[in-house]
Structure formats: C-alpha cells, structure tokens
Coordinates of C-alpha atoms and ligand atoms in Angstrom, one line a residue:
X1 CA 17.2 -10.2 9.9
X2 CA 14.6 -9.7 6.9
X3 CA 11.7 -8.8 8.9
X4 CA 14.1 -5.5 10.5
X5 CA 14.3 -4.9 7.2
X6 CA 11.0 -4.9 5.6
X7 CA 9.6 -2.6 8.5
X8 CA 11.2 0.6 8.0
X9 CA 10.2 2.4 4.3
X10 CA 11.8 2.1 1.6
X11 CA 12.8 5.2 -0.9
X12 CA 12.4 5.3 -4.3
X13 CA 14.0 8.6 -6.4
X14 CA 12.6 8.5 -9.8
X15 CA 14.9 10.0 -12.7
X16 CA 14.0 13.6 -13.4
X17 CA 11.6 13.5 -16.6
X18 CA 12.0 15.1 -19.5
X19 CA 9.8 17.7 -19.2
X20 CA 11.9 18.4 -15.8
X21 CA 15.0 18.1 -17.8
X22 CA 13.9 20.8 -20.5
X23 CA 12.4 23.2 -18.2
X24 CA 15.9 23.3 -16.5
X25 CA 14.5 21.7 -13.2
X26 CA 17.6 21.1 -10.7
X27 CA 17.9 18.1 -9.3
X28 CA 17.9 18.7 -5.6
X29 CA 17.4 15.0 -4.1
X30 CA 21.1 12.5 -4.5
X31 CA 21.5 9.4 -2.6
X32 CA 24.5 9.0 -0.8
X33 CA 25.0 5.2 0.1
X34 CA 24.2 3.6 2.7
X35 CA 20.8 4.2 3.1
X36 CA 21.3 7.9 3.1
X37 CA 19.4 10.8 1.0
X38 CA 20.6 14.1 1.0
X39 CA 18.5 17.2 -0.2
X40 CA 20.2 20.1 -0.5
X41 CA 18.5 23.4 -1.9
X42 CA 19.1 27.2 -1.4
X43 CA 17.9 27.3 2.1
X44 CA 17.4 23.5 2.4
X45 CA 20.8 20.9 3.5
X46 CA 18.7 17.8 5.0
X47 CA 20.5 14.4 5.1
X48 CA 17.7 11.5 5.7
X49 CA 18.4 7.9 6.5
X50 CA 16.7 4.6 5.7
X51 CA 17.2 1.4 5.3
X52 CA 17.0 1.0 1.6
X53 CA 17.0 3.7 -0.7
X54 CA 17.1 3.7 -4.5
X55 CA 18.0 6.3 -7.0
X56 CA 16.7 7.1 -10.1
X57 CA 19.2 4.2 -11.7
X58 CA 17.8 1.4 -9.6
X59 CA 15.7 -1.0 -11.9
X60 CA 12.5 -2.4 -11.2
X61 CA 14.2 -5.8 -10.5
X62 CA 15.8 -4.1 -7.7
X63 CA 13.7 -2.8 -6.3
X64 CA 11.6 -5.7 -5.7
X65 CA 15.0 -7.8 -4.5
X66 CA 16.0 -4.8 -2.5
X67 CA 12.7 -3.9 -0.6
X68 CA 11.8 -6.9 1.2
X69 CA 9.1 -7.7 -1.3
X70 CA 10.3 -11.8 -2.1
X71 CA 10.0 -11.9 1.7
X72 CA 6.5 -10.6 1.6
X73 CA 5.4 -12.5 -0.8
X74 CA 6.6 -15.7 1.4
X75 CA 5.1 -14.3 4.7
X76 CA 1.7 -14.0 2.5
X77 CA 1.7 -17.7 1.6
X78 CA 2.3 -18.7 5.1
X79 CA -1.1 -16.7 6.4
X80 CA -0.1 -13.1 7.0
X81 CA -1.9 -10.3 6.2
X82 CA 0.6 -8.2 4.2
X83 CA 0.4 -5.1 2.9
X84 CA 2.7 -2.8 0.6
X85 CA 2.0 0.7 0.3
X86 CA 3.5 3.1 -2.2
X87 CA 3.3 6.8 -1.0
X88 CA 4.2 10.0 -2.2
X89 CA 3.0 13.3 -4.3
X90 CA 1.5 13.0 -7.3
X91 CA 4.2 12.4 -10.4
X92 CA 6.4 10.8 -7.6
X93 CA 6.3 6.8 -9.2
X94 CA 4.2 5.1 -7.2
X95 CA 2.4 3.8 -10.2
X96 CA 5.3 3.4 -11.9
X97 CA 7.3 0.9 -9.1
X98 CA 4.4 -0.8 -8.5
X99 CA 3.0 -1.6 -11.9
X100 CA 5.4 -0.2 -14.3
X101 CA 5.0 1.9 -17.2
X102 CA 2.1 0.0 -18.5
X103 CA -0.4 1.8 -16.9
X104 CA 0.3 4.7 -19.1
X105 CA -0.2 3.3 -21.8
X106 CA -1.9 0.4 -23.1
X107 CA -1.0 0.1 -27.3
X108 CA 2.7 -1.3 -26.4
X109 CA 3.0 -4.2 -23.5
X110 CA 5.7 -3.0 -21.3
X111 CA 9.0 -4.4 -21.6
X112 CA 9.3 -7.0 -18.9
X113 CA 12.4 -5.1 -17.8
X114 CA 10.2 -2.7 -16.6
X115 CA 7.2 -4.8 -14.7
X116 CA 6.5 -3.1 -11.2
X117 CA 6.7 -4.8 -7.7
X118 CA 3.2 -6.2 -8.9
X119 CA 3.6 -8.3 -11.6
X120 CA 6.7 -9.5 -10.0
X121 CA 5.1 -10.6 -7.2
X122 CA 2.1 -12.1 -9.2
X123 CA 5.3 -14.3 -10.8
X124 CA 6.7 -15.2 -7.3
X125 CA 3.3 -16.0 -6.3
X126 CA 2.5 -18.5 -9.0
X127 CA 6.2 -20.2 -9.3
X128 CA 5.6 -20.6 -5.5
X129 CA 2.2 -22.3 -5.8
X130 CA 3.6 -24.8 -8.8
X131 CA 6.2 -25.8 -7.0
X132 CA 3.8 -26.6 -3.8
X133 CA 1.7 -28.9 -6.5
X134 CA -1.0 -25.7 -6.6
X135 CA -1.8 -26.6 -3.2
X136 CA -2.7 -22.5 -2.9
X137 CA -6.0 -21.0 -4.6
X138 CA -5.5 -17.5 -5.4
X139 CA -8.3 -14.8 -6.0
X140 CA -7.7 -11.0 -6.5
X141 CA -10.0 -7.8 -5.4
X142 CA -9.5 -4.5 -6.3
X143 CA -11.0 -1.7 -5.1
X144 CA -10.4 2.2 -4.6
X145 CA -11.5 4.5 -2.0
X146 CA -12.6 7.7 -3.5
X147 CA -13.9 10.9 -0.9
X148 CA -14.6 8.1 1.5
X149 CA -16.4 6.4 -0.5
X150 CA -15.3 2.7 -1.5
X151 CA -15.4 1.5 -5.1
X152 CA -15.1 -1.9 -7.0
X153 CA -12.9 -2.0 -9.5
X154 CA -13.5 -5.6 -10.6
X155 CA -17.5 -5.3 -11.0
X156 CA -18.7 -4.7 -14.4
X157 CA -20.7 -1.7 -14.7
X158 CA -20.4 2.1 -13.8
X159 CA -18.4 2.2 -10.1
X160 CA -20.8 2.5 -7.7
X161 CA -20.1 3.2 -3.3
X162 CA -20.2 -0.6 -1.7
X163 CA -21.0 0.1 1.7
X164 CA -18.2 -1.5 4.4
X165 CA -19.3 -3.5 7.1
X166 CA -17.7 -4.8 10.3
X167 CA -18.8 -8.4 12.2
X168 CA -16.8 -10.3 14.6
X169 CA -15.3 -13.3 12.3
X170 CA -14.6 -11.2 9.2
X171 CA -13.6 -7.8 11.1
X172 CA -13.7 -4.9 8.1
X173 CA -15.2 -6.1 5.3
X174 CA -16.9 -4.3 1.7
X175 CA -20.0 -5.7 0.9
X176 CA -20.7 -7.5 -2.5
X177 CA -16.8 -6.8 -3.5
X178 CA -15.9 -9.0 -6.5
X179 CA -13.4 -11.8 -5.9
X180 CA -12.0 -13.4 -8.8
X181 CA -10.2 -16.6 -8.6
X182 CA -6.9 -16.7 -11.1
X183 CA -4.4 -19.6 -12.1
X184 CA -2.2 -17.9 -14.2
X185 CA -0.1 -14.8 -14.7
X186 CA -2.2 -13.3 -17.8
X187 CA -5.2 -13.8 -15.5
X188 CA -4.2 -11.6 -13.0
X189 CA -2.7 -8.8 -15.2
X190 CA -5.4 -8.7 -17.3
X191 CA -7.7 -7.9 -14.2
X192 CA -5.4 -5.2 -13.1
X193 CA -5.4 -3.8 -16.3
X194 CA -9.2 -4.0 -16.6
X195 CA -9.0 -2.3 -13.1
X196 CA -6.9 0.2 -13.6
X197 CA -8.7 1.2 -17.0
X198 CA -11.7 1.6 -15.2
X199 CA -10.3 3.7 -12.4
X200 CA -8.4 5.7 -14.8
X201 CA -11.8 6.3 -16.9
X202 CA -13.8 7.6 -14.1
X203 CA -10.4 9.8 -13.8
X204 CA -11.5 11.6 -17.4
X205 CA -14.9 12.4 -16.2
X206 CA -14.0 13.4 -12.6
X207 CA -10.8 16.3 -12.8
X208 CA -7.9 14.6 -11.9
X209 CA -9.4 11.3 -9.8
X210 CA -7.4 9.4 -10.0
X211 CA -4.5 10.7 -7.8
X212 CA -6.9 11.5 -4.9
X213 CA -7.9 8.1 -4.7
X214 CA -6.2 5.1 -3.2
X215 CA -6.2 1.7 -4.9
X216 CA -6.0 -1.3 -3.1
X217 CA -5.3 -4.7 -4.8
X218 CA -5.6 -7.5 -2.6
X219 CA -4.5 -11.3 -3.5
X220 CA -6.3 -14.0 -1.3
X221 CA -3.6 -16.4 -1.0
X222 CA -5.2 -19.7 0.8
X223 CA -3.6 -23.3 1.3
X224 CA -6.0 -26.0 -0.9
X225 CA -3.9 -28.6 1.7
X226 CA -6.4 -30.0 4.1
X227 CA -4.9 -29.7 7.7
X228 CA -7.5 -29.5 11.2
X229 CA -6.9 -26.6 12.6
X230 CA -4.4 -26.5 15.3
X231 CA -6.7 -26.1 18.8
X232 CA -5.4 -22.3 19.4
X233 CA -7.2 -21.7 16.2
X234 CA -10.5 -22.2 17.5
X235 CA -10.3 -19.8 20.5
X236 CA -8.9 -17.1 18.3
X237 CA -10.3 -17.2 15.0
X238 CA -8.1 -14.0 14.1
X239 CA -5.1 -15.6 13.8
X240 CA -2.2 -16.1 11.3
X241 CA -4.1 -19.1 9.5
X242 CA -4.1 -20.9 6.1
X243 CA -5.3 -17.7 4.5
X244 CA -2.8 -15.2 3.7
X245 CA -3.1 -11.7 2.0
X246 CA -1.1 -9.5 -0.5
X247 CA -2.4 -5.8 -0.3
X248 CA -0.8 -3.6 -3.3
X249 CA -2.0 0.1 -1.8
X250 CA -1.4 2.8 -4.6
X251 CA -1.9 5.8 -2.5
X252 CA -3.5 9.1 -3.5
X253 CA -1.1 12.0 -4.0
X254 CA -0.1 13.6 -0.8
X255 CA 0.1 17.1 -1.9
X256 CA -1.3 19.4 -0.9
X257 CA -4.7 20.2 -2.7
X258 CA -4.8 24.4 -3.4
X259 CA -7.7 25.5 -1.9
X260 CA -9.5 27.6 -5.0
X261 CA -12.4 28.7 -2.4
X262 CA -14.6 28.4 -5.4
X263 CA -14.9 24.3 -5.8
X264 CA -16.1 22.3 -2.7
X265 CA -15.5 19.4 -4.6
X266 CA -11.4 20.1 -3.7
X267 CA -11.6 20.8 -0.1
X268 CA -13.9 17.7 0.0
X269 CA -10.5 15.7 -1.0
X270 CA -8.2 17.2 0.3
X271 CA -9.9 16.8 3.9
X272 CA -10.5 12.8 2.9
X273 CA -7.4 12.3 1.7
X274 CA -5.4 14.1 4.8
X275 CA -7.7 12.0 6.8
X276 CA -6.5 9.0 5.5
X277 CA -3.4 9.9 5.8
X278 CA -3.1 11.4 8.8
X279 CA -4.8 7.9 10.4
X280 CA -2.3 6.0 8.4
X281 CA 0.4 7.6 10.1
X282 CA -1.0 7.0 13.2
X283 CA -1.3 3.3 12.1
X284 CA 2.3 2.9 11.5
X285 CA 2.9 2.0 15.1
X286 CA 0.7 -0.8 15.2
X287 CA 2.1 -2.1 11.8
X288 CA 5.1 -2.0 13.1
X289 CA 5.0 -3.3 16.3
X290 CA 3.1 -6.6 14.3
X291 CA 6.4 -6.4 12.5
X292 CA 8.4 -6.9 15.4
X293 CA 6.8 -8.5 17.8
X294 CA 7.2 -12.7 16.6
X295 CA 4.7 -14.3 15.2
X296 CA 2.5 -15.3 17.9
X297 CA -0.9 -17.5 17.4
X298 CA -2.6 -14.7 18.7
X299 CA -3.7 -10.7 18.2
X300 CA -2.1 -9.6 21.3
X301 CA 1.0 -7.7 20.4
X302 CA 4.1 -7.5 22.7
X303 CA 6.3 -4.9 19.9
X304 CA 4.7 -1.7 20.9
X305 CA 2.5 -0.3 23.8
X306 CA 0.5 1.9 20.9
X307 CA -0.5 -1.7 19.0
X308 CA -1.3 -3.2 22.3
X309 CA -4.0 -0.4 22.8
X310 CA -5.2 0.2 19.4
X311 CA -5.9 -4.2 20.0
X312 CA -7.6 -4.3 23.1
X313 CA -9.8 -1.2 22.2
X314 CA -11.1 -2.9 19.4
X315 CA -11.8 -6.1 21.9
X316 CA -14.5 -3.2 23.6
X317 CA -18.0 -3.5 23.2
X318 CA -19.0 -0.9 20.3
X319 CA -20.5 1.6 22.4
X320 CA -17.1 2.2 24.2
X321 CA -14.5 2.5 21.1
X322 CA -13.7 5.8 21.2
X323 CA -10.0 6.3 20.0
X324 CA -9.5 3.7 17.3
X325 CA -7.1 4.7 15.1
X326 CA -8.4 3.1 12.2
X327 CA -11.9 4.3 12.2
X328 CA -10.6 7.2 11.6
X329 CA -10.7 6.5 7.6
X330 CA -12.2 3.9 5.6
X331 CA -8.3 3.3 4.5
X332 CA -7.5 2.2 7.3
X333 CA -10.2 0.3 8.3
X334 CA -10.2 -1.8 5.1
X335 CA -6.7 -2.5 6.1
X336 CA -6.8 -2.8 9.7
X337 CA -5.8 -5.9 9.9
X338 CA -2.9 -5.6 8.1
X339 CA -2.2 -2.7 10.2
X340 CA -3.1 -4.1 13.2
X341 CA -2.9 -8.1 14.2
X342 CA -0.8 -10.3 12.2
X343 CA 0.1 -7.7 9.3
X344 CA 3.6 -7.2 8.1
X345 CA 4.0 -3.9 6.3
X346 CA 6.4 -2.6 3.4
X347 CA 6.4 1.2 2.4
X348 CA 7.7 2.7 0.0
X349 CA 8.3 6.2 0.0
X350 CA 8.3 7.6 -4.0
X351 CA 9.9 10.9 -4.4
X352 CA 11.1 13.1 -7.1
X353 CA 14.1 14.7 -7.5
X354 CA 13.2 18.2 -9.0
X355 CA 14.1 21.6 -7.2
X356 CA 9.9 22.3 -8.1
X357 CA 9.0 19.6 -6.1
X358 CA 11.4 20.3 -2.7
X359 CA 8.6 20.7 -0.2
X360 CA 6.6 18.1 -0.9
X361 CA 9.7 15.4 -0.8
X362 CA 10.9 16.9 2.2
X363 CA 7.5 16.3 4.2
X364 CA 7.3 12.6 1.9
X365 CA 10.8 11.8 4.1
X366 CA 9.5 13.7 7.4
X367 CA 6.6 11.2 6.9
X368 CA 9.1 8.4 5.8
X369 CA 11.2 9.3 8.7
X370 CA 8.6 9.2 11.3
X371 CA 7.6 6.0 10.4
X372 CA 11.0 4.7 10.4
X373 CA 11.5 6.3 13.8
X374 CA 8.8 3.7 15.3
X375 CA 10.5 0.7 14.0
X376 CA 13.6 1.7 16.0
X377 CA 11.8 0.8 19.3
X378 CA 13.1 -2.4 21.7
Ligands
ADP1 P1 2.4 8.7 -9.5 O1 1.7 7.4 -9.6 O2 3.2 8.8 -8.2 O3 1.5 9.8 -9.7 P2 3.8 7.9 -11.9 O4 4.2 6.5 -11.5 O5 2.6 8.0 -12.8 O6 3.6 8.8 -10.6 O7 5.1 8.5 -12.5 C1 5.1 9.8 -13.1 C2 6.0 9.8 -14.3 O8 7.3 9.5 -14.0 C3 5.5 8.7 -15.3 O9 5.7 9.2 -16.6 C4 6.5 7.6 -15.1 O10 6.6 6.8 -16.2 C5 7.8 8.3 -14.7 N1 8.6 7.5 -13.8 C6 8.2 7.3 -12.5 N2 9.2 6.6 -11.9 C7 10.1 6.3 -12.8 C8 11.4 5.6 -12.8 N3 11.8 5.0 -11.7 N4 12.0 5.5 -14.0 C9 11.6 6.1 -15.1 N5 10.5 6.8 -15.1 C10 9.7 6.9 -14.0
MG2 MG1 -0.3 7.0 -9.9

C-alpha cells in the first residue's frame, strides 16, 4: 500500500565528503537493510528503523523511485495538498536530494544523473499533463521564511517581509506572493534557479542565511477540464478539489545554533527556527493521520484523535483558538493545510555519516523516529 509508505520518513545518508575523508572523519552511520540504520560510536550502538532508507550509494533516481515521490506527484494532480520536506543539520543533503548539485554551482549545468527530487518531479509533472492533452495549468511560488518573517523569492527586487493572512475560503495565505504560470521544464528550473540565487545572495550579506531559513516551493497543479462541482463541494469548500499542490520544503539546519552571548541576531534564530520545528513535530500527527485516514470529501479526519482536534479547533471562532498547533510558526501555518486536511506528507530525513556529526544525526533519527512512531497507529 503506497500511501503506508509515503507516511513514515524517509533517510537519506550522504557519502562522507572529502574534506571528511581527509580530516580522517570516521564514518559512524551504515545502513543495514531492510530499512535499518545503525550508529555505532564509542559510547553510542543505536539501531533505527524506517521504512526506506538510502545510503550514500543510492542515486538521485532512487531516491525519487524509492520515497514515494511518483506517488506524490500523482496524489498532487488529483487535488491533494502535498508536501515534501527535507530535514536535517546543516551539510546533511537536503539541498542536494532535492535539487541536486546545481545549486552549488551555477557555471556547469548538473549532470542529469544527478537532478534532485525537484526537477524530477517537475518532469513527472509535465509528461503527466501532455499526456492529459495539458488539461492541468501549472504555476510555481517560492518563498522562504526567515526569523519569522516570510519572503518572496520570485518578486524582483530586494526581498522584503509579505505579511500572511488568514480568511475563511483561502485559510493561510501570503499576501502579494508572486505566482508564475510555467509550460515547460526550462521554465520552472530557471525560476528555481533565479530563486535560489536570490536566497542564496541575501545568504552573502546576512552570515550564514541561508541554512536558518526554510524554502518553500510550491507548484499549483489545477485541472483546465471544466467539470461542475460535485454538490459536497459546495458545503465544504476545503475539500480535495481540482486544485492540487506540490510543496518542496528545504528546511533550515536543525543544529543547534552556539549561543555566543555577544550576537542577538543568533539566539533570534535559533529560537525561530526551534519554533518551527518544534510545531512541525507537533504537526506530524495531523499529517499523518490525513495520510491514513481515506480520502474523504471532507476536513474531518478519522486517522488520529490529535488531527481530529487540531481540525475542529480551527472550526472555533478566533477568539477561542487557543492550542493550535500551527500557529505556533509561520511554517506551519503556511503549510497547514498540507499538514492538516487533505495533505499527504513525505519526509525525508538527511543525515551524515561523520563521527563529527554523531549528535546531531542521532536526534535527526530521534526526530525521524518519533514521527514514524505516529504513523504506526490503527
Ligand atoms: P544541506 O542543504 O543539508 O546544508 P547540501 O545539500 O548543501 O546540505 O550538502 C552538503 C554537501 O554534501 C554538498 O557539497 C553536497 O554536494 C554534498 N552531498 C550531499 N548529499 C550528497 C550525496 N547524496 N552524494 C554526494 N554528495 C552529496
Ligand atoms: Mg541547503
């Protein structure tokens, strides 16, 4: 069953680098089969299982075939709100599986060999809608969420805070975020390129930016084919519809920020991005319950007691929400409803392998493993 399959994270173990090779790092991280990663360190013998885990000889190609992501692609084009996040401290390869080695450097095109989950999925995407006729209009956003503070990556111009707004039909929405329609695949990676440059620009002039930010890349994925709504439609205007959504979530790095005591401007991210995290994790539930609960014309979810309540409190009149998980960040507002309603989730879990980097994989698979732990419920 693919949708068992596409709700517990996936695991990525990148190769060690060379610098980690020449410096004599040890690799402490081997996958043992089945699903199972083993971490074994002086004081440290952790075995770890999943449902999909790739070492550092799995190819980008995959990857995508092995996560679940065709399947999310598909779910996208038949209205679901689906989202793919890639977590994981900084250096880990979440850039790298979800856009390749491209966005280091822009003088060579990457091999297509090494395209991420992104530009595969832009492919899948557009085969899919030429083989409908191009019955489904496509537009991309890209955005990043920086402090708290939500940027457009698209607009032309210095980035500047978009303030997000809620309102009953839309639910979480940014305000004057650029949409751009695209028909083709150079299209689309040219406006992640231009994206990522500028996200990567404001990285220069702000000290290391751009891994305490997240980046969220959404395709609108919307049926051109004219149909009347179905009459369930109408009394919940929520629903799975003819609009579908592909969120590509590049996390920011979740190490732990050293406090200096001397910058503000550290602590400042560090608290923002623990928040974000922190209410991610508590949004796993509801994800996941969306996940397993069938695909119902309706926001009411029977999969887990937690999504049910995080639902009907957002059903409460404003004064009254108290305990939403997802206004506890603007990250998980912007994807609540991915999170939440009709979303289908894929993580994936980016780790490296080096003995310098053992606490921060082992708390990536405590977080790994907690969501996993969720999805394991009747
Ligand atoms: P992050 O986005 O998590 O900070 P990056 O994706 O930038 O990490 O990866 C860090 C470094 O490791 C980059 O030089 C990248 O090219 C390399 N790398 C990451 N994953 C892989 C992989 N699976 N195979 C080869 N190199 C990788
Ligand atoms: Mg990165």
């Amino acid at each position: 069953d693919t949708s068992v399959s596409l709700s517990t994270p996936t695991i990525r173990v990148r190769p060690l680098t060379c610098t980690e090779t020449r410096r004599g790092d040890q690799q402490v991280v081997h996958s043992l089969g089945d699903g199972a990663v083993h971490v074994s360190a002086a004081r440290h013998d952790v075995t770890f299982g999943f449902s999909a885990v790739f070492d550092a000889g799995a190819s980008q190609e995959a990857v995508f075939e092995g996560s679940g992501m065709r399947q999310l692609v598909e779910l996208a084009i038949d209205g679901f709100s689906c989202t793919v996040f890639a977590f994981g401290q900084t250096g880990s390869g979440k850039t790298y599986t979800l856009m390749g080695p491209l966005a280091q450097s822009d003088t060579q095109p990457a091999s297509p060999a090494l395209l991420g989950l992104m530009q595969r999925s832009f492919t899948c995407l557009l085969e899919q809608s030429r083989s409908r006729g191009s019955d489904l209009a496509l537009s991309a956003s890209y955005l990043e969420i920086y402090n708290e503070q939500v940027r457009d990556l698209l607009s032309p111009g210095p980035p500047c805070a978009l303030p997000l707004r809620w309102s009953k039909t839309r639910g979480f929405y940014v305000e004057n975020q650029l949409s751009v329609e695209f028909e083709s695949l150079e299209t689309i990676v040219s406006l992640l390129l231009q994206g990522s440059q500028r996200r990567r620009t404001s990285a220069h002039a702000l000290n290391r930016h751009s891994s305490r930010s997240h980046a969220l890349l959404t395709i609108h994925v919307r049926s051109r084919a004219h149909q009347p709504p179905p009459t369930w439609v109408l009394q919940a205007s929520a629903c799975p519809s003819r609009q579908g959504t592909l969120c590509f979530v590049d996390l920011a790095g979740s190490e732990r920020v050293k406090e200096t005591g001397s910058s503000g401007e550290l602590s400042v991210e560090a608290n923002s991005i623990n928040r974000s995290l922190l209410a991610l994790g508590k949004s796993w539930a509801p994800a996941v319950g969306a996940l397993l609960a069938p695909p119902e014309p309706c926001h009411i979810l029977s999969g887990s007691p937690f999504a049910g309540h995080c639902i009907s409190l957002l059903a409460k009149p404003r004064g009254k929400r108290t305990h939403i998980p997802y206004r506890d960040s603007k990250l998980t507002r912007l994807l609540a409803r991915s999170l939440g309603g009709s979303g289908v989730t894929l993580m994936v879990a980016c780790i490296s392998p080096s003995s310098r980097c053992l606490s921060e994989t082992l708390s990536t698979l405590h977080y790994a493993s907690r969501a996993r732990r969720v999805t394991t419920r009747p």
